[in-house]
Short mmCIF file of N, CA and C in Angstrom, two decimals:
data_model
loop_
_atom_site.label_atom_id
_atom_site.label_comp_id
_atom_site.label_asym_id
_atom_site.label_seq_id
_atom_site.Cartn_x
_atom_site.Cartn_y
_atom_site.Cartn_z
N MET A 1289 -17.63 -0.18 13.41
CA MET A 1289 -16.60 -0.43 12.28
C MET A 1289 -16.37 0.87 11.85
N GLY A 1290 -14.86 1.42 11.45
CA GLY A 1290 -14.52 2.63 11.32
C GLY A 1290 -14.14 2.65 9.63
N MET A 1291 -13.81 3.80 9.26
CA MET A 1291 -13.36 3.89 7.75
C MET A 1291 -11.85 4.53 8.04
N VAL A 1292 -11.03 3.92 7.43
CA VAL A 1292 -9.54 4.57 7.71
C VAL A 1292 -9.26 4.84 5.81
N THR A 1293 -8.80 6.08 5.91
CA THR A 1293 -8.60 6.54 4.49
C THR A 1293 -7.14 6.48 4.04
N PHE A 1294 -6.73 5.53 2.86
CA PHE A 1294 -5.38 5.44 2.53
C PHE A 1294 -5.25 6.56 1.47
N VAL A 1295 -3.85 7.00 1.60
CA VAL A 1295 -3.48 8.03 0.54
C VAL A 1295 -1.70 7.70 0.27
N ASP A 1296 -1.55 7.85 -1.20
CA ASP A 1296 -0.30 7.71 -1.59
C ASP A 1296 0.21 8.96 -2.15
N GLU A 1297 1.30 9.29 -1.79
CA GLU A 1297 1.92 10.67 -2.08
C GLU A 1297 3.53 10.23 -2.58
N THR A 1298 3.80 10.96 -2.98
CA THR A 1298 5.51 10.81 -3.32
C THR A 1298 6.25 12.19 -2.78
N THR A 1299 7.55 12.12 -2.59
CA THR A 1299 8.21 13.34 -2.14
C THR A 1299 8.66 14.50 -3.19
N SER A 1300 7.96 13.94 -4.48
CA SER A 1300 7.99 14.88 -5.79
C SER A 1300 6.68 15.78 -5.73
N GLY A 1301 5.84 15.51 -4.71
CA GLY A 1301 4.36 16.13 -4.49
C GLY A 1301 3.06 15.58 -5.36
N ALA A 1302 3.49 14.56 -5.70
CA ALA A 1302 2.31 13.57 -6.46
C ALA A 1302 1.36 13.11 -5.34
N ARG A 1303 0.19 13.15 -5.75
CA ARG A 1303 -0.81 12.67 -4.68
C ARG A 1303 -1.85 11.76 -5.34
N ARG A 1304 -1.97 10.64 -5.36
CA ARG A 1304 -3.29 9.69 -5.66
C ARG A 1304 -4.47 10.05 -5.04
N ASP A 1305 -5.63 9.75 -5.63
CA ASP A 1305 -6.93 9.80 -5.06
C ASP A 1305 -6.93 9.01 -4.03
N ALA A 1306 -7.67 9.42 -2.58
CA ALA A 1306 -7.55 8.84 -1.39
C ALA A 1306 -8.94 7.55 -1.71
N TRP A 1307 -8.55 6.36 -0.87
CA TRP A 1307 -9.65 5.34 -1.11
C TRP A 1307 -9.90 4.92 0.60
N GLY A 1308 -10.93 4.68 0.97
CA GLY A 1308 -11.28 3.98 2.15
C GLY A 1308 -11.48 2.57 2.21
N LEU A 1309 -11.03 2.04 3.71
CA LEU A 1309 -11.15 0.64 3.82
C LEU A 1309 -11.70 0.44 5.26
N GLU A 1310 -12.91 -0.38 5.47
CA GLU A 1310 -13.60 -0.55 6.60
C GLU A 1310 -12.70 -1.49 7.71
N ILE A 1311 -12.15 -0.97 8.84
CA ILE A 1311 -11.57 -1.60 9.71
C ILE A 1311 -12.30 -1.69 11.22
N ALA A 1312 -12.29 -2.62 11.77
CA ALA A 1312 -13.35 -2.99 12.67
C ALA A 1312 -12.54 -2.50 14.07
N GLU A 1313 -11.16 -2.75 14.25
CA GLU A 1313 -10.44 -2.70 15.34
C GLU A 1313 -10.06 -1.00 15.39
N GLU A 1314 -10.00 -0.69 16.80
CA GLU A 1314 -9.57 0.67 17.16
C GLU A 1314 -7.98 0.88 17.27
N ARG A 1315 -7.30 -0.07 17.32
CA ARG A 1315 -5.92 -0.12 17.04
C ARG A 1315 -5.19 -1.46 16.27
N LEU A 1316 -4.37 -1.04 15.34
CA LEU A 1316 -3.71 -2.04 14.78
C LEU A 1316 -2.38 -1.74 14.63
N SER A 1317 -1.42 -2.86 14.30
CA SER A 1317 0.12 -2.57 14.04
C SER A 1317 0.02 -2.07 12.48
N VAL A 1318 1.28 -1.49 12.26
CA VAL A 1318 1.66 -0.80 11.00
C VAL A 1318 1.50 -2.26 10.08
N ARG A 1319 2.10 -3.02 10.46
CA ARG A 1319 2.15 -4.29 9.78
C ARG A 1319 0.87 -4.81 9.35
N GLU A 1320 0.05 -4.87 10.02
CA GLU A 1320 -1.21 -5.16 9.76
C GLU A 1320 -2.07 -4.26 8.75
N LEU A 1321 -1.94 -2.97 8.87
CA LEU A 1321 -2.45 -2.14 8.22
C LEU A 1321 -2.02 -2.13 6.84
N ILE A 1322 -0.92 -2.49 6.67
CA ILE A 1322 0.12 -2.65 5.32
C ILE A 1322 -0.64 -4.09 4.88
N ARG A 1323 -0.71 -4.73 5.40
CA ARG A 1323 -1.27 -6.40 4.79
C ARG A 1323 -2.70 -6.15 4.65
N ARG A 1324 -3.54 -5.30 5.16
CA ARG A 1324 -4.78 -5.14 4.60
C ARG A 1324 -5.19 -4.27 3.68
N ARG A 1325 -4.21 -3.27 3.76
CA ARG A 1325 -4.62 -2.42 2.45
C ARG A 1325 -3.77 -3.18 1.19
N VAL A 1326 -3.14 -4.28 1.23
CA VAL A 1326 -2.37 -4.91 0.19
C VAL A 1326 -3.59 -5.80 -0.31
N PHE A 1327 -4.09 -6.57 0.73
CA PHE A 1327 -4.76 -7.70 0.49
C PHE A 1327 -6.22 -7.01 -0.52
N GLN A 1328 -6.48 -5.92 -0.12
CA GLN A 1328 -7.62 -5.01 -0.72
C GLN A 1328 -7.27 -5.02 -2.12
N GLU A 1329 -6.44 -4.36 -2.19
CA GLU A 1329 -5.42 -3.92 -3.87
C GLU A 1329 -5.89 -5.36 -4.40
N VAL A 1330 -5.08 -6.27 -4.22
CA VAL A 1330 -4.99 -7.37 -4.92
C VAL A 1330 -6.32 -8.13 -4.95
N ALA A 1331 -7.08 -8.06 -3.92
CA ALA A 1331 -8.57 -8.57 -4.18
C ALA A 1331 -9.46 -7.77 -5.46
N GLU A 1332 -9.04 -6.33 -5.36
CA GLU A 1332 -9.70 -5.70 -6.27
C GLU A 1332 -9.29 -6.00 -7.90
N TYR A 1333 -7.88 -6.24 -7.87
CA TYR A 1333 -7.33 -6.58 -9.01
C TYR A 1333 -7.76 -7.75 -9.45
N ASN A 1334 -7.77 -8.82 -8.74
CA ASN A 1334 -7.96 -10.38 -9.36
C ASN A 1334 -9.53 -10.37 -9.71
N ALA A 1335 -10.38 -9.59 -9.00
CA ALA A 1335 -11.73 -9.43 -9.24
C ALA A 1335 -12.19 -9.12 -10.81
N ARG A 1336 -11.35 -7.93 -11.18
CA ARG A 1336 -11.32 -7.49 -12.50
C ARG A 1336 -10.67 -7.95 -13.45
N ARG A 1337 -9.47 -8.36 -13.16
CA ARG A 1337 -8.48 -9.08 -14.23
C ARG A 1337 -8.05 -8.36 -15.15
N SER A 1338 -7.90 -6.83 -15.11
CA SER A 1338 -7.24 -6.37 -16.17
C SER A 1338 -5.67 -6.38 -15.96
N GLY A 1339 -5.11 -5.81 -17.03
CA GLY A 1339 -3.73 -6.01 -17.08
C GLY A 1339 -2.88 -5.17 -15.93
N GLU A 1340 -3.66 -3.92 -15.59
CA GLU A 1340 -3.09 -2.84 -14.72
C GLU A 1340 -3.51 -2.83 -13.34
N PHE A 1341 -2.27 -2.73 -12.55
CA PHE A 1341 -2.40 -3.06 -11.44
C PHE A 1341 -1.94 -1.74 -10.49
N ARG A 1342 -2.90 -1.02 -9.56
CA ARG A 1342 -2.48 0.10 -8.95
C ARG A 1342 -2.21 -0.14 -7.39
N GLY A 1343 -1.00 -0.27 -7.00
CA GLY A 1343 -1.07 -0.87 -5.70
C GLY A 1343 0.27 0.08 -4.87
N LEU A 1344 0.51 -0.45 -3.77
CA LEU A 1344 1.55 0.10 -2.91
C LEU A 1344 3.04 -0.13 -3.43
N VAL A 1345 3.32 -1.41 -4.08
CA VAL A 1345 4.46 -1.88 -4.48
C VAL A 1345 4.30 -2.50 -5.62
N GLN A 1346 5.35 -2.81 -6.45
CA GLN A 1346 5.43 -3.13 -7.80
C GLN A 1346 5.46 -4.55 -7.94
N PRO A 1347 4.70 -5.37 -8.34
CA PRO A 1347 4.75 -6.75 -8.26
C PRO A 1347 5.78 -7.21 -9.36
N THR A 1348 6.07 -8.46 -8.97
CA THR A 1348 7.05 -9.16 -9.95
C THR A 1348 6.32 -9.27 -11.32
N ASP A 1349 7.39 -9.26 -12.15
CA ASP A 1349 6.88 -9.67 -13.72
C ASP A 1349 6.12 -8.51 -14.24
N THR A 1350 6.38 -6.92 -13.65
CA THR A 1350 5.32 -5.94 -14.43
C THR A 1350 6.37 -4.87 -14.89
N GLU A 1351 5.84 -4.12 -15.31
CA GLU A 1351 6.56 -2.95 -15.81
C GLU A 1351 5.73 -1.92 -15.58
N ARG A 1352 6.57 -0.38 -14.89
CA ARG A 1352 5.78 0.64 -14.20
C ARG A 1352 5.36 1.56 -15.61
N MET A 1353 4.11 2.25 -15.37
CA MET A 1353 3.68 2.80 -16.56
C MET A 1353 3.76 4.53 -15.88
N LEU A 1354 3.57 5.37 -16.62
CA LEU A 1354 3.53 6.56 -16.36
C LEU A 1354 2.64 7.26 -15.29
N ASN A 1355 1.47 6.58 -15.38
CA ASN A 1355 0.41 7.00 -14.58
C ASN A 1355 0.64 6.47 -13.21
N GLY A 1356 1.95 5.90 -12.99
CA GLY A 1356 2.00 5.19 -11.38
C GLY A 1356 1.49 3.97 -11.37
N CYS A 1357 0.71 3.18 -12.23
CA CYS A 1357 0.32 1.73 -12.15
C CYS A 1357 1.37 1.03 -12.89
N TYR A 1358 1.23 -0.42 -12.66
CA TYR A 1358 1.89 -1.26 -12.98
C TYR A 1358 1.12 -2.04 -14.36
N THR A 1359 1.82 -2.66 -15.24
CA THR A 1359 1.22 -3.56 -16.08
C THR A 1359 1.92 -4.94 -16.01
N LEU A 1360 0.87 -6.07 -16.05
CA LEU A 1360 1.44 -7.18 -15.77
C LEU A 1360 2.01 -7.66 -17.56
N ARG A 1361 3.14 -8.12 -17.52
CA ARG A 1361 3.35 -8.60 -18.74
C ARG A 1361 2.61 -9.62 -19.40
N THR A 1362 1.94 -10.60 -18.47
CA THR A 1362 1.17 -11.56 -18.71
C THR A 1362 0.13 -11.52 -17.62
N PRO A 1363 -1.29 -10.94 -18.15
CA PRO A 1363 -2.49 -11.21 -16.99
C PRO A 1363 -2.36 -12.48 -16.19
N ARG A 1364 -2.86 -12.19 -14.78
CA ARG A 1364 -2.52 -13.48 -14.15
C ARG A 1364 -3.29 -13.09 -12.69
N ARG A 1365 -3.74 -14.26 -12.01
CA ARG A 1365 -4.15 -14.08 -10.74
C ARG A 1365 -3.11 -13.82 -9.91
N MET A 1366 -3.18 -12.48 -8.75
CA MET A 1366 -1.99 -12.06 -8.08
C MET A 1366 -2.22 -12.66 -6.74
N ASP A 1367 -1.00 -13.29 -6.18
CA ASP A 1367 -0.89 -13.77 -4.85
C ASP A 1367 -0.99 -12.60 -3.69
N PRO A 1368 -1.74 -12.57 -2.94
CA PRO A 1368 -2.04 -11.28 -1.89
C PRO A 1368 -0.82 -11.54 -0.72
N GLU A 1369 -0.57 -12.75 -0.13
CA GLU A 1369 0.54 -13.01 0.69
C GLU A 1369 2.05 -12.57 -0.07
N GLN A 1370 2.23 -13.11 -1.41
CA GLN A 1370 3.40 -12.11 -1.94
C GLN A 1370 3.54 -10.91 -2.09
N GLN A 1371 2.31 -10.53 -2.16
CA GLN A 1371 2.55 -8.78 -2.42
C GLN A 1371 2.64 -8.28 -1.17
N ALA A 1372 1.99 -8.67 -0.23
CA ALA A 1372 2.08 -8.32 1.16
C ALA A 1372 3.74 -8.39 1.78
N GLU A 1373 4.33 -9.38 1.41
CA GLU A 1373 5.71 -9.51 1.65
C GLU A 1373 6.40 -8.55 0.97
N LEU A 1374 6.11 -8.28 -0.13
CA LEU A 1374 7.00 -7.55 -0.99
C LEU A 1374 6.85 -5.86 -0.53
N ALA A 1375 5.61 -5.60 -0.05
CA ALA A 1375 5.39 -4.29 0.73
C ALA A 1375 5.90 -4.15 2.09
N LEU A 1376 5.80 -5.30 2.77
CA LEU A 1376 6.63 -5.24 4.20
C LEU A 1376 8.07 -4.98 3.91
N THR A 1377 8.93 -5.84 3.13
CA THR A 1377 10.11 -5.31 2.71
C THR A 1377 10.56 -4.29 2.19
N ALA A 1378 9.63 -3.55 1.66
CA ALA A 1378 9.63 -2.28 1.01
C ALA A 1378 9.78 -1.09 2.17
N PHE A 1379 8.83 -1.61 3.11
CA PHE A 1379 8.86 -0.78 4.24
C PHE A 1379 10.14 -0.63 4.97
N GLY A 1380 10.53 -1.87 5.08
CA GLY A 1380 11.88 -1.90 6.08
C GLY A 1380 12.99 -1.52 5.35
N ARG A 1381 12.98 -1.34 3.88
CA ARG A 1381 14.19 -0.70 3.29
C ARG A 1381 14.08 0.78 2.89
N ASN A 1382 12.90 1.24 3.86
CA ASN A 1382 12.46 2.60 3.49
C ASN A 1382 12.12 2.78 1.99
N GLY A 1383 11.55 2.10 1.45
CA GLY A 1383 10.86 2.36 0.11
C GLY A 1383 9.67 3.40 0.37
N PHE A 1384 9.07 3.54 1.34
CA PHE A 1384 8.17 4.30 1.43
C PHE A 1384 7.88 4.56 3.15
N LEU A 1385 7.30 5.58 3.48
CA LEU A 1385 7.24 6.01 5.13
C LEU A 1385 5.73 5.85 5.21
N VAL A 1386 5.24 5.69 6.38
CA VAL A 1386 3.60 5.31 6.94
C VAL A 1386 3.65 6.80 7.80
N LEU A 1387 2.71 7.53 7.52
CA LEU A 1387 2.01 8.47 8.48
C LEU A 1387 0.59 8.13 8.85
N VAL A 1388 0.74 8.11 10.15
CA VAL A 1388 -0.86 7.82 10.52
C VAL A 1388 -1.31 9.32 11.20
N GLY A 1389 -2.29 9.96 10.73
CA GLY A 1389 -2.70 11.17 11.45
C GLY A 1389 -1.22 12.13 11.18
N ASP A 1390 -0.98 12.99 12.16
CA ASP A 1390 0.24 13.76 11.69
C ASP A 1390 1.68 13.03 12.15
N ARG A 1391 1.54 11.77 12.46
CA ARG A 1391 2.77 11.24 13.16
C ARG A 1391 3.32 10.22 12.25
N GLN A 1392 4.70 10.15 11.77
CA GLN A 1392 5.25 9.15 11.32
C GLN A 1392 5.40 7.59 12.24
N VAL A 1393 5.25 6.50 11.62
CA VAL A 1393 5.30 5.43 12.38
C VAL A 1393 6.60 4.52 11.81
N GLU A 1394 7.52 4.40 12.41
CA GLU A 1394 8.81 3.83 12.07
C GLU A 1394 9.11 2.25 12.07
N GLU A 1395 8.33 1.81 12.61
CA GLU A 1395 8.18 0.34 13.46
C GLU A 1395 6.93 -0.57 12.59
N LEU A 1396 7.31 -1.58 12.14
CA LEU A 1396 5.90 -2.71 11.74
C LEU A 1396 5.20 -3.13 12.82
N ASP A 1397 5.91 -3.26 14.06
CA ASP A 1397 4.98 -3.81 15.21
C ASP A 1397 4.34 -2.74 15.94
N ALA A 1398 4.40 -1.46 15.60
CA ALA A 1398 4.07 -0.21 16.33
C ALA A 1398 2.62 -0.43 16.41
N GLU A 1399 1.99 -0.25 17.42
CA GLU A 1399 0.36 -0.13 17.30
C GLU A 1399 -0.06 1.38 16.96
N VAL A 1400 -1.03 1.52 16.30
CA VAL A 1400 -1.53 2.79 16.14
C VAL A 1400 -2.75 2.88 16.39
N ASP A 1401 -3.41 4.09 16.90
CA ASP A 1401 -4.99 4.39 17.14
C ASP A 1401 -5.45 4.62 15.78
N LEU A 1402 -6.70 4.22 15.46
CA LEU A 1402 -7.32 4.37 14.48
C LEU A 1402 -8.89 4.94 14.66
N PRO A 1403 -8.88 5.94 14.92
CA PRO A 1403 -10.40 6.72 15.48
C PRO A 1403 -10.77 6.93 14.09
N LEU A 1404 -12.22 6.93 14.02
CA LEU A 1404 -13.17 7.21 12.91
C LEU A 1404 -12.56 8.54 12.15
N GLY A 1405 -12.33 8.20 11.02
CA GLY A 1405 -11.81 9.10 9.76
C GLY A 1405 -10.19 9.68 9.88
N THR A 1406 -9.41 8.17 10.31
CA THR A 1406 -8.14 8.53 10.21
C THR A 1406 -7.60 8.54 8.72
N GLU A 1407 -6.53 9.05 8.43
CA GLU A 1407 -5.99 9.18 7.02
C GLU A 1407 -4.50 8.56 7.51
N VAL A 1408 -4.19 7.48 6.80
CA VAL A 1408 -2.92 6.86 6.47
C VAL A 1408 -2.43 7.20 5.20
N VAL A 1409 -1.18 8.13 5.48
CA VAL A 1409 -0.51 8.54 4.00
C VAL A 1409 0.84 7.31 3.81
N PHE A 1410 0.89 6.77 2.77
CA PHE A 1410 1.98 6.27 2.24
C PHE A 1410 2.73 7.05 1.44
N LEU A 1411 3.84 7.46 1.98
CA LEU A 1411 4.93 8.56 1.37
C LEU A 1411 5.98 7.75 0.57
N LYS A 1412 5.65 7.66 -1.05
CA LYS A 1412 6.79 6.78 -1.57
C LYS A 1412 8.09 7.75 -1.66
N LEU A 1413 9.39 7.29 -1.52
CA LEU A 1413 10.44 8.03 -1.60
C LEU A 1413 10.71 7.84 -3.02
N VAL A 1414 11.07 9.36 -3.71
CA VAL A 1414 11.44 9.24 -5.14
C VAL A 1414 12.99 9.66 -5.07
N PRO A 1415 13.94 8.72 -5.86
CA PRO A 1415 15.27 9.18 -5.68
C PRO A 1415 15.55 10.43 -6.27
N LEU A 1416 16.71 11.05 -6.06
CA LEU A 1416 17.03 12.55 -6.51
C LEU A 1416 17.68 12.28 -7.73
N VAL A 1417 17.76 13.30 -8.78
CA VAL A 1417 18.22 13.04 -10.05
C VAL A 1417 19.81 13.76 -9.81
N GLY A 1418 20.42 13.14 -10.21
CA GLY A 1418 21.93 13.65 -10.25
C GLY A 1418 22.59 13.97 -9.02
N GLY A 1419 22.02 13.06 -7.92
CA GLY A 1419 22.17 13.55 -6.65
C GLY A 1419 23.54 12.94 -5.90
#
């Protein structure tokens, strides 16, 4: 079993703390990487049940906070399937890019190698102001 490190960055240069997820497979599709990441985020949120959610994409019925987290208007149990679908849709609409090691992966069904210590960067695209 290997540890994959997830990092969130923005095109404005902001970078969140990295966190790891154990993944047994040596190869996975980008779709499955996103799903596992989102399922882990939702599981952690549901376990602590605070109103603040730190995740890849914004859940429905939330407000974005200055620190990049989202606050739920009404604290509730989050659905991992729904959140994963939001993330996969966002990827398809170029809401974020996925970089595995030193290469960008553009297709959800592309399989990527996950040797020990792989870093997966989720680069969130920030709209230009006045652009």
